[in-house]
CSV table of N, CA and C and ligand atoms in Angstrom, one decimal:
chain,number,residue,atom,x,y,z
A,1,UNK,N,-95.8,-278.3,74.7
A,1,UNK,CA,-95.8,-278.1,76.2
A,1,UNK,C,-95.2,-276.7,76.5
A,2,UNK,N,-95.9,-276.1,77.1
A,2,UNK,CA,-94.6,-274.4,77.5
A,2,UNK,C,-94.3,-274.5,78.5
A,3,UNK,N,-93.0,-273.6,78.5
A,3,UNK,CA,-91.9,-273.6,79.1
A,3,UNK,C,-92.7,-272.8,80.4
A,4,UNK,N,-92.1,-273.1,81.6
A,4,UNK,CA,-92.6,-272.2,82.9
A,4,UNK,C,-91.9,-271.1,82.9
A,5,UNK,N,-91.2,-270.4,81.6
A,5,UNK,CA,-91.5,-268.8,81.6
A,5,UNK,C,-92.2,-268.7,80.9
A,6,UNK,N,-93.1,-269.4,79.6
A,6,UNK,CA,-93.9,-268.9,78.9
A,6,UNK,C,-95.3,-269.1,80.0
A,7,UNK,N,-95.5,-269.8,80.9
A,7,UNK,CA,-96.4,-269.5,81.8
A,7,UNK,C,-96.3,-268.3,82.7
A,8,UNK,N,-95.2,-267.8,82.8
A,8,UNK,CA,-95.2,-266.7,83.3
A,8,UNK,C,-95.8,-265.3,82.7
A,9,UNK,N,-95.2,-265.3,81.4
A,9,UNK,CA,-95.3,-264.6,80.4
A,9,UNK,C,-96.6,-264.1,79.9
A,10,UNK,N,-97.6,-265.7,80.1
A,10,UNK,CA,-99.2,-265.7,80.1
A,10,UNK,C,-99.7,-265.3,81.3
A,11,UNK,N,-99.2,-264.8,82.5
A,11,UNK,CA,-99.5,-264.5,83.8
A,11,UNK,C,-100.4,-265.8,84.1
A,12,UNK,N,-100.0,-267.0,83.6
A,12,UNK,CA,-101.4,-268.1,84.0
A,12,UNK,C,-100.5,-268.7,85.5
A,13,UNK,N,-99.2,-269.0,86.1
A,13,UNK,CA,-98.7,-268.4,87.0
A,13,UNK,C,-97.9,-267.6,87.7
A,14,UNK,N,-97.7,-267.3,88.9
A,14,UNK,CA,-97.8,-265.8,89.4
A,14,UNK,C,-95.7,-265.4,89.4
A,15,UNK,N,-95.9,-264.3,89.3
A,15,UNK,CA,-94.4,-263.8,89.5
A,15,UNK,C,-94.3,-262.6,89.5
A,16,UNK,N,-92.9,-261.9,89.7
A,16,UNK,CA,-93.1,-260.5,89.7
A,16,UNK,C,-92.4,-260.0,89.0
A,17,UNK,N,-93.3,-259.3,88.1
A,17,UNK,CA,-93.1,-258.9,86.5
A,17,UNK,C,-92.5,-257.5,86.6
A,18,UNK,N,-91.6,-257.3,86.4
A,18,UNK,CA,-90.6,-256.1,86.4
A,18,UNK,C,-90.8,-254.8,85.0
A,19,UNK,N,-91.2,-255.7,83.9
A,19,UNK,CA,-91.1,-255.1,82.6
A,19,UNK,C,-91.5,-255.9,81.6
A,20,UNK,N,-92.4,-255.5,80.9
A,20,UNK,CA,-92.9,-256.6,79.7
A,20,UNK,C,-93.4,-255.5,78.4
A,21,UNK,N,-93.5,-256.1,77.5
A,21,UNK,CA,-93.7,-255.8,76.0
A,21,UNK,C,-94.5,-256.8,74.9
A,22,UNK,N,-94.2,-256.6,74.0
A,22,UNK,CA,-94.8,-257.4,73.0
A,22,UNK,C,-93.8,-258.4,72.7
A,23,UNK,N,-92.1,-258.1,72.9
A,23,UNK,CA,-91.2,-259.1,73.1
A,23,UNK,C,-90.4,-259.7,73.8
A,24,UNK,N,-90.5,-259.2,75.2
A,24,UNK,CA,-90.0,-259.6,76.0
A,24,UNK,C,-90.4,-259.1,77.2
A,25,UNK,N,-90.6,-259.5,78.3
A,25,UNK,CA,-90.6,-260.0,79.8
A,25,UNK,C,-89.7,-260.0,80.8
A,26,UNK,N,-89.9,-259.4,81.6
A,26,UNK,CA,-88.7,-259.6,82.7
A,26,UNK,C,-89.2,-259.7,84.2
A,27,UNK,N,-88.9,-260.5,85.2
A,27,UNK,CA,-89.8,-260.9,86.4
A,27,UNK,C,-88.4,-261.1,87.3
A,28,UNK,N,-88.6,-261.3,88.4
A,28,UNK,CA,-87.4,-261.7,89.6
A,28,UNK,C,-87.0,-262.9,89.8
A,29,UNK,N,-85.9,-263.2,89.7
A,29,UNK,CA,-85.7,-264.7,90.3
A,29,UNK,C,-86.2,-265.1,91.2
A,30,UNK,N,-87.0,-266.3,91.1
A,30,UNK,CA,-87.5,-267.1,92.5
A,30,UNK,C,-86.3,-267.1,93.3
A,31,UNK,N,-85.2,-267.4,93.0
A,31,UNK,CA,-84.0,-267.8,93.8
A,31,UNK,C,-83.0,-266.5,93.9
A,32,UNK,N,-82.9,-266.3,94.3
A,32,UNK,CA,-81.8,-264.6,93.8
A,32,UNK,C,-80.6,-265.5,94.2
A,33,UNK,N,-79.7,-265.1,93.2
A,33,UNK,CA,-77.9,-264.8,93.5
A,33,UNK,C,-77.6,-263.2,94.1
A,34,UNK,N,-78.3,-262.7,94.0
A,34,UNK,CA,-78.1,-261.4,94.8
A,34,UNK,C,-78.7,-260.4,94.6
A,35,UNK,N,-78.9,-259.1,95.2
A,35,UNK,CA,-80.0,-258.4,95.8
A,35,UNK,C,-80.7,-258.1,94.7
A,36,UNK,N,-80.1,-258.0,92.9
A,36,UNK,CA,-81.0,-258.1,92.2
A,36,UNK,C,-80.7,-259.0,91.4
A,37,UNK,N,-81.7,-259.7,91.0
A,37,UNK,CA,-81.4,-260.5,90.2
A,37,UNK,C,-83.0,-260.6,89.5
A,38,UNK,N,-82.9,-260.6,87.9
A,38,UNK,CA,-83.7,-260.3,87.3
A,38,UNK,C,-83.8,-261.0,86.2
A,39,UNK,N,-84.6,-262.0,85.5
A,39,UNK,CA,-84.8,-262.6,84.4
A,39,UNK,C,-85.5,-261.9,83.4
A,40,UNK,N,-84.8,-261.7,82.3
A,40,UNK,CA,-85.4,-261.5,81.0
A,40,UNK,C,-85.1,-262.2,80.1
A,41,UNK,N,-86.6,-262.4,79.6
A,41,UNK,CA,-86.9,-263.4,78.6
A,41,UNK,C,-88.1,-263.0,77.3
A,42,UNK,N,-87.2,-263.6,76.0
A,42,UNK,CA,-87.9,-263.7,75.3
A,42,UNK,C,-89.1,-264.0,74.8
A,43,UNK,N,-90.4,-263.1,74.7
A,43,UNK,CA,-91.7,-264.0,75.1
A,43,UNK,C,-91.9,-264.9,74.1
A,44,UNK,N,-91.2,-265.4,72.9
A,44,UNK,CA,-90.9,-266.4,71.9
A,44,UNK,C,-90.6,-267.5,72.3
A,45,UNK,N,-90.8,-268.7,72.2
A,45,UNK,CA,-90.1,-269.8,72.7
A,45,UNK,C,-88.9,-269.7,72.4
A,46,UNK,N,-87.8,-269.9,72.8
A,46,UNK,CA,-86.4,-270.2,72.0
A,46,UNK,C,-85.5,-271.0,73.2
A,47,UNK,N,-85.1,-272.5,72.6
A,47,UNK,CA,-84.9,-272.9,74.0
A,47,UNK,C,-83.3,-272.4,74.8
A,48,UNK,N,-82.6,-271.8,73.4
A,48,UNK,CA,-81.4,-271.7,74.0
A,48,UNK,C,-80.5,-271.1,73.0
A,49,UNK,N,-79.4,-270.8,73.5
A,49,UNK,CA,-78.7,-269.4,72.5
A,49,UNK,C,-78.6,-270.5,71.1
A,50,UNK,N,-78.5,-271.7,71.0
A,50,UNK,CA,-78.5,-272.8,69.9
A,50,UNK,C,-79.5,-272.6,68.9
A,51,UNK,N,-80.3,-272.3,69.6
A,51,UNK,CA,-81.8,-272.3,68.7
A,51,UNK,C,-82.3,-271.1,68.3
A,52,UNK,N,-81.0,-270.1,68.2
A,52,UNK,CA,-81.5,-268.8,67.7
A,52,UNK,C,-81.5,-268.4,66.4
A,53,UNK,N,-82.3,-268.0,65.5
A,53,UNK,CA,-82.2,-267.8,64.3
A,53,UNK,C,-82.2,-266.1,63.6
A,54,UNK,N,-81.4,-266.2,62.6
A,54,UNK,CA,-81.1,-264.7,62.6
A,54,UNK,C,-82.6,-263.6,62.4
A,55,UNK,N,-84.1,-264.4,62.3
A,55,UNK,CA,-84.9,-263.3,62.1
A,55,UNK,C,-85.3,-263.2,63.8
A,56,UNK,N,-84.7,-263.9,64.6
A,56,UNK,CA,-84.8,-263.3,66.3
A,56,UNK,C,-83.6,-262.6,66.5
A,57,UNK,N,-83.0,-261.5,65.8
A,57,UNK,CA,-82.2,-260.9,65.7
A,57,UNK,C,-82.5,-259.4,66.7
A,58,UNK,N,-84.0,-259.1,66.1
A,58,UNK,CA,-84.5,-257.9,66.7
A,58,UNK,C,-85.0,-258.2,68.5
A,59,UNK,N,-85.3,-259.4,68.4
A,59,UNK,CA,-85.3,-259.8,69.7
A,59,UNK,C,-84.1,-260.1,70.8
A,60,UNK,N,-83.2,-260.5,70.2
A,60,UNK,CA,-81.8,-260.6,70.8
A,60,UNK,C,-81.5,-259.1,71.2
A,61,UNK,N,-81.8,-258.3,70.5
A,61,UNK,CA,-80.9,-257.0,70.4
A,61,UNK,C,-81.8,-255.8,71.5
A,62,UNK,N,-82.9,-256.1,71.7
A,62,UNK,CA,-83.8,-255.8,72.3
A,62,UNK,C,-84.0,-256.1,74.0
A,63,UNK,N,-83.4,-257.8,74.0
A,63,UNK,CA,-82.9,-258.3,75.7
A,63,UNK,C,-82.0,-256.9,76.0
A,64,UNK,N,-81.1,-256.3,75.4
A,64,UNK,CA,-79.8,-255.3,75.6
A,64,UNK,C,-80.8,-254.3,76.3
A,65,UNK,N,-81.1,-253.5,75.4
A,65,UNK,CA,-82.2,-252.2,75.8
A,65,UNK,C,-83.2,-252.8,76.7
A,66,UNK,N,-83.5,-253.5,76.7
A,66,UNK,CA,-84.7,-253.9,77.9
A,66,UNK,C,-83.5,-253.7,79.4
A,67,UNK,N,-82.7,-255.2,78.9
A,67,UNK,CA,-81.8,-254.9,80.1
A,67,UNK,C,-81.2,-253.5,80.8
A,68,UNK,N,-81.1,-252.8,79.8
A,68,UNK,CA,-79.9,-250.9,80.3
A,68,UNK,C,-81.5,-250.2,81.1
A,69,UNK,N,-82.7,-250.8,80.7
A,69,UNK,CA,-84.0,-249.8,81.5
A,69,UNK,C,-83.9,-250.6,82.9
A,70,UNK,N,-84.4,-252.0,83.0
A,70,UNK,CA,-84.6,-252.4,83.9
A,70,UNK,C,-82.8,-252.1,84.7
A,71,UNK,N,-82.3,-252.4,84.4
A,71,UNK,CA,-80.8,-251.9,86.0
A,71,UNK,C,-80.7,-250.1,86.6
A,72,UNK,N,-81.4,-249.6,84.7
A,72,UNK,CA,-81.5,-248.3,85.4
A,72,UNK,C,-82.8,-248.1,86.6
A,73,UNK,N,-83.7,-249.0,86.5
A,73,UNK,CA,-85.0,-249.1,87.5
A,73,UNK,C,-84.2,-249.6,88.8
A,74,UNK,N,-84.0,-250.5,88.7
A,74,UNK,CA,-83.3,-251.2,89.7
A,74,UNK,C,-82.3,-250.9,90.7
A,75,UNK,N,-82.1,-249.7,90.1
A,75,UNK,CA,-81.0,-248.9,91.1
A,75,UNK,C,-79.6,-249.5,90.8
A,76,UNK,N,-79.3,-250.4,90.2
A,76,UNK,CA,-77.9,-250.9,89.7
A,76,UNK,C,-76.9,-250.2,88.1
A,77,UNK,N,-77.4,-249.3,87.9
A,77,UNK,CA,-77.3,-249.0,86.2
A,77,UNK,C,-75.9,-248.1,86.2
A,78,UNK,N,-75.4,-247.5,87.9
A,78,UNK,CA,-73.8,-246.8,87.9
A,78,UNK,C,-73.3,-247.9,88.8
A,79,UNK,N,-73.8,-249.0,89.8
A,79,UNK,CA,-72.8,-249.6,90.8
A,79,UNK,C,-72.6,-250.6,90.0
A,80,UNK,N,-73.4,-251.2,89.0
A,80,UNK,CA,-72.5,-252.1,88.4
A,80,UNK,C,-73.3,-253.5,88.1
A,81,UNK,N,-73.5,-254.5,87.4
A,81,UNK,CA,-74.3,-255.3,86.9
A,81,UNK,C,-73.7,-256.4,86.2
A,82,UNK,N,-74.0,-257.8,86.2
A,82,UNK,CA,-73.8,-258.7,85.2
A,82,UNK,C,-74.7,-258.8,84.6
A,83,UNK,N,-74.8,-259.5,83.2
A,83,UNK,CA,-75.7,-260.1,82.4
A,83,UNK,C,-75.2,-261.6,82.1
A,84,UNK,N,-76.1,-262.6,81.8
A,84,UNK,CA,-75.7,-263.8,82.2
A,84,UNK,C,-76.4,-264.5,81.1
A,85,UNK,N,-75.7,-265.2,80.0
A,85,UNK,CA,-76.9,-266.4,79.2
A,85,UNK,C,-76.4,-267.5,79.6
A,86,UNK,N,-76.8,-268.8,80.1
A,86,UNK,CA,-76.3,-270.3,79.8
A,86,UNK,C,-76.9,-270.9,79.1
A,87,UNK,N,-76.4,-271.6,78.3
A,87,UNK,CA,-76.2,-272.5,77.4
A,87,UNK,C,-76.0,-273.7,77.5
A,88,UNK,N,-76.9,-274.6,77.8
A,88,UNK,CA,-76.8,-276.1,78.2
A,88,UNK,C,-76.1,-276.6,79.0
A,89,UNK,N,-76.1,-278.2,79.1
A,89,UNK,CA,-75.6,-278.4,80.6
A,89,UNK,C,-74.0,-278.3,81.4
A,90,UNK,N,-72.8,-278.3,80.6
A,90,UNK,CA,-71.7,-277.9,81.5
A,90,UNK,C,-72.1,-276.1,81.7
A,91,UNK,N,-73.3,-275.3,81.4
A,91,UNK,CA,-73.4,-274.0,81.6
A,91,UNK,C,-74.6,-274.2,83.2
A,92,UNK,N,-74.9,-275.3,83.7
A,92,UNK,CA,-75.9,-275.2,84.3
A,92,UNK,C,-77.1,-274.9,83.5
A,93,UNK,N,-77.7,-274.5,82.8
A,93,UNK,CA,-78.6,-274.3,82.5
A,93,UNK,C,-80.3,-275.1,82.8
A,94,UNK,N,-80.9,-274.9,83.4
A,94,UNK,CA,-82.0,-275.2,83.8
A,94,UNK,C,-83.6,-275.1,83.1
A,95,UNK,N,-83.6,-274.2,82.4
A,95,UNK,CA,-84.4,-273.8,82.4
A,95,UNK,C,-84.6,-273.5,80.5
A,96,UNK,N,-84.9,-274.6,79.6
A,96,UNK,CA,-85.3,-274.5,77.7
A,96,UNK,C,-86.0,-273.5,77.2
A,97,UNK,N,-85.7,-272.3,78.0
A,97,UNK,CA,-86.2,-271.0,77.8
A,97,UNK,C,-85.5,-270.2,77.7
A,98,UNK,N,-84.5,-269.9,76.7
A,98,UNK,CA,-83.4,-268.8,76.6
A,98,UNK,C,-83.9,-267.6,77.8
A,99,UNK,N,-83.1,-267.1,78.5
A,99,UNK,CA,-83.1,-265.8,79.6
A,99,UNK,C,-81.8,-265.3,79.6
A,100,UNK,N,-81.7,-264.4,79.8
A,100,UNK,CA,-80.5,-263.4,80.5
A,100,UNK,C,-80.9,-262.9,82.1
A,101,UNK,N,-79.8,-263.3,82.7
A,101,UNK,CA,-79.8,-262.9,84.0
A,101,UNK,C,-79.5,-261.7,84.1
A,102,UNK,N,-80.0,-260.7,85.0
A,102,UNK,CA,-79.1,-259.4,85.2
A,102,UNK,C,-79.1,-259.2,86.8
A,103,UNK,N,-78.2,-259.2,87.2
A,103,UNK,CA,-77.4,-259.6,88.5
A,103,UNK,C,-76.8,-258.7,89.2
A,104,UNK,N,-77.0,-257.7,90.0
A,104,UNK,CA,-76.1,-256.9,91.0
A,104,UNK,C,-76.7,-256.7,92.1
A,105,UNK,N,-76.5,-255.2,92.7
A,105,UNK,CA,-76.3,-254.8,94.3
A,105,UNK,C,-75.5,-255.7,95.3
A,106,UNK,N,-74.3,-256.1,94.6
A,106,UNK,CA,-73.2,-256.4,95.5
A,106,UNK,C,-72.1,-256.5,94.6
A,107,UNK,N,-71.3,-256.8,95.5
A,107,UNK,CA,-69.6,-257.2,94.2
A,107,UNK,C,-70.1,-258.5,93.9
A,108,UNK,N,-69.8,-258.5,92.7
A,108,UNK,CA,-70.3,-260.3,92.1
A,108,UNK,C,-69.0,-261.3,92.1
A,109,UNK,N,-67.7,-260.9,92.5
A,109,UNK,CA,-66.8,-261.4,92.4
A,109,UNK,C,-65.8,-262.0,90.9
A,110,UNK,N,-65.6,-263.1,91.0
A,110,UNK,CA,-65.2,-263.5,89.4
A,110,UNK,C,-65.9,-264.5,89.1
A,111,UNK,N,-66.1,-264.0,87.2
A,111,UNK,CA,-67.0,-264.2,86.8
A,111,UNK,C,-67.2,-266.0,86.5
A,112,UNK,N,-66.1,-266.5,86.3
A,112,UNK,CA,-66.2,-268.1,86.8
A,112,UNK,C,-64.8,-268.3,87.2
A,113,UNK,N,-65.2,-269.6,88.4
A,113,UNK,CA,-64.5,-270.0,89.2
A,113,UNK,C,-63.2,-271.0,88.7
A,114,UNK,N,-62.1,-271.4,88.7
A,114,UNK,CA,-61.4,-271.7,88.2
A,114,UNK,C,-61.5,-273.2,88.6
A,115,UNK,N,-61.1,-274.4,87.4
A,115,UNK,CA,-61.7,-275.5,88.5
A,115,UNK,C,-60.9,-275.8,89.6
A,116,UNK,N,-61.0,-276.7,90.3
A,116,UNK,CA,-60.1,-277.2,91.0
A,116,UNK,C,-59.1,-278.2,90.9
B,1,LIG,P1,-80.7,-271.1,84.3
B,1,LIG,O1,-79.9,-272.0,85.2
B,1,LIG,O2,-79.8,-270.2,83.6
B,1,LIG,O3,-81.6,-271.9,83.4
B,1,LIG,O4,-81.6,-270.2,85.2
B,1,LIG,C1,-82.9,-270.6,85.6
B,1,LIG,C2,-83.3,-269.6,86.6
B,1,LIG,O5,-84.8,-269.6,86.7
B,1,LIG,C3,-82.8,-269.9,88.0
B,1,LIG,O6,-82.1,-268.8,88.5
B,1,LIG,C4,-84.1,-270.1,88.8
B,1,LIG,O7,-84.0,-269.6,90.1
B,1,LIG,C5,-85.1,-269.4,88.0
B,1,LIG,N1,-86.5,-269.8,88.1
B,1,LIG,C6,-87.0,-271.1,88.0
B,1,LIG,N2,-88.3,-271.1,88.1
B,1,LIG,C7,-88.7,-269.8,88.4
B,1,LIG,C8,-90.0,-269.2,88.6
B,1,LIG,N3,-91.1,-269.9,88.7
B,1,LIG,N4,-90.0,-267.8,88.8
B,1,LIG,C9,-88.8,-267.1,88.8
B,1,LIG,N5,-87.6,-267.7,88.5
B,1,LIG,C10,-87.5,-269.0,88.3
């Protein structure tokens, strides 16, 4: 069954596709955390940093450089940017499709909240 980023990835449904390749994909969050926020994803299945194997090595390394173009497009690439992987559920994670978030045009504050 694929993951609804690999439906994205097949354009079979709709999103807005920021940057794509032969290995990776990047489109906008349906939901933004802030004025940008951008998903990149591996067009491989991989459900999560657990399931990575060292010949997706060139793909791992490749989210990096995909990421430094898209914030330089984005207008974020001197004010400043997070990148974001979660990792299963005390990470939130939603979504059995490894992504990196990339996240700015505002102060993002601290990076996790302390509990209470
Ligand atoms: P995570 O919690 O790290 O798994 O993040 C999943 C992200 O995917 C969330 O920020 C969602 O807003 C986003 N998302 C879910 N469905 C879609 C979609 N169809 N198009 C774009 N972003 C999506």
């Amino acid at each position: 069954m694929p993951t609804i980023f690999s439906k994205i990835i097949a354009k079979e449904i709709p999103a807005t596709i920021v940057y794509q390749d032969e290995l990776v994909t990047a489109f906008k969050d349906i939901n933004p955390s802030a004025p940008v926020h951008i998903l990149i994803v591996p067009n491989k299945e991989i459900a999560s940093t657990n399931d990575v194997q060292p010949e997706d090595e060139h793909i791992m390394g490749h989210l990096f450089t995909v990421a430094k173009q898209v914030a330089k497009e984005q207008g974020v690439a001197e004010s400043g940017y997070r990148l974001i992987i979660n990792n299963g559920s005390d990470s939130g994670q939603e979504v059995f499709h490894l992504h990196m978030h990339l996240i700015g045009g505002r102060k993002l504050g601290p990076l996790v909240h302390k509990a209470d």
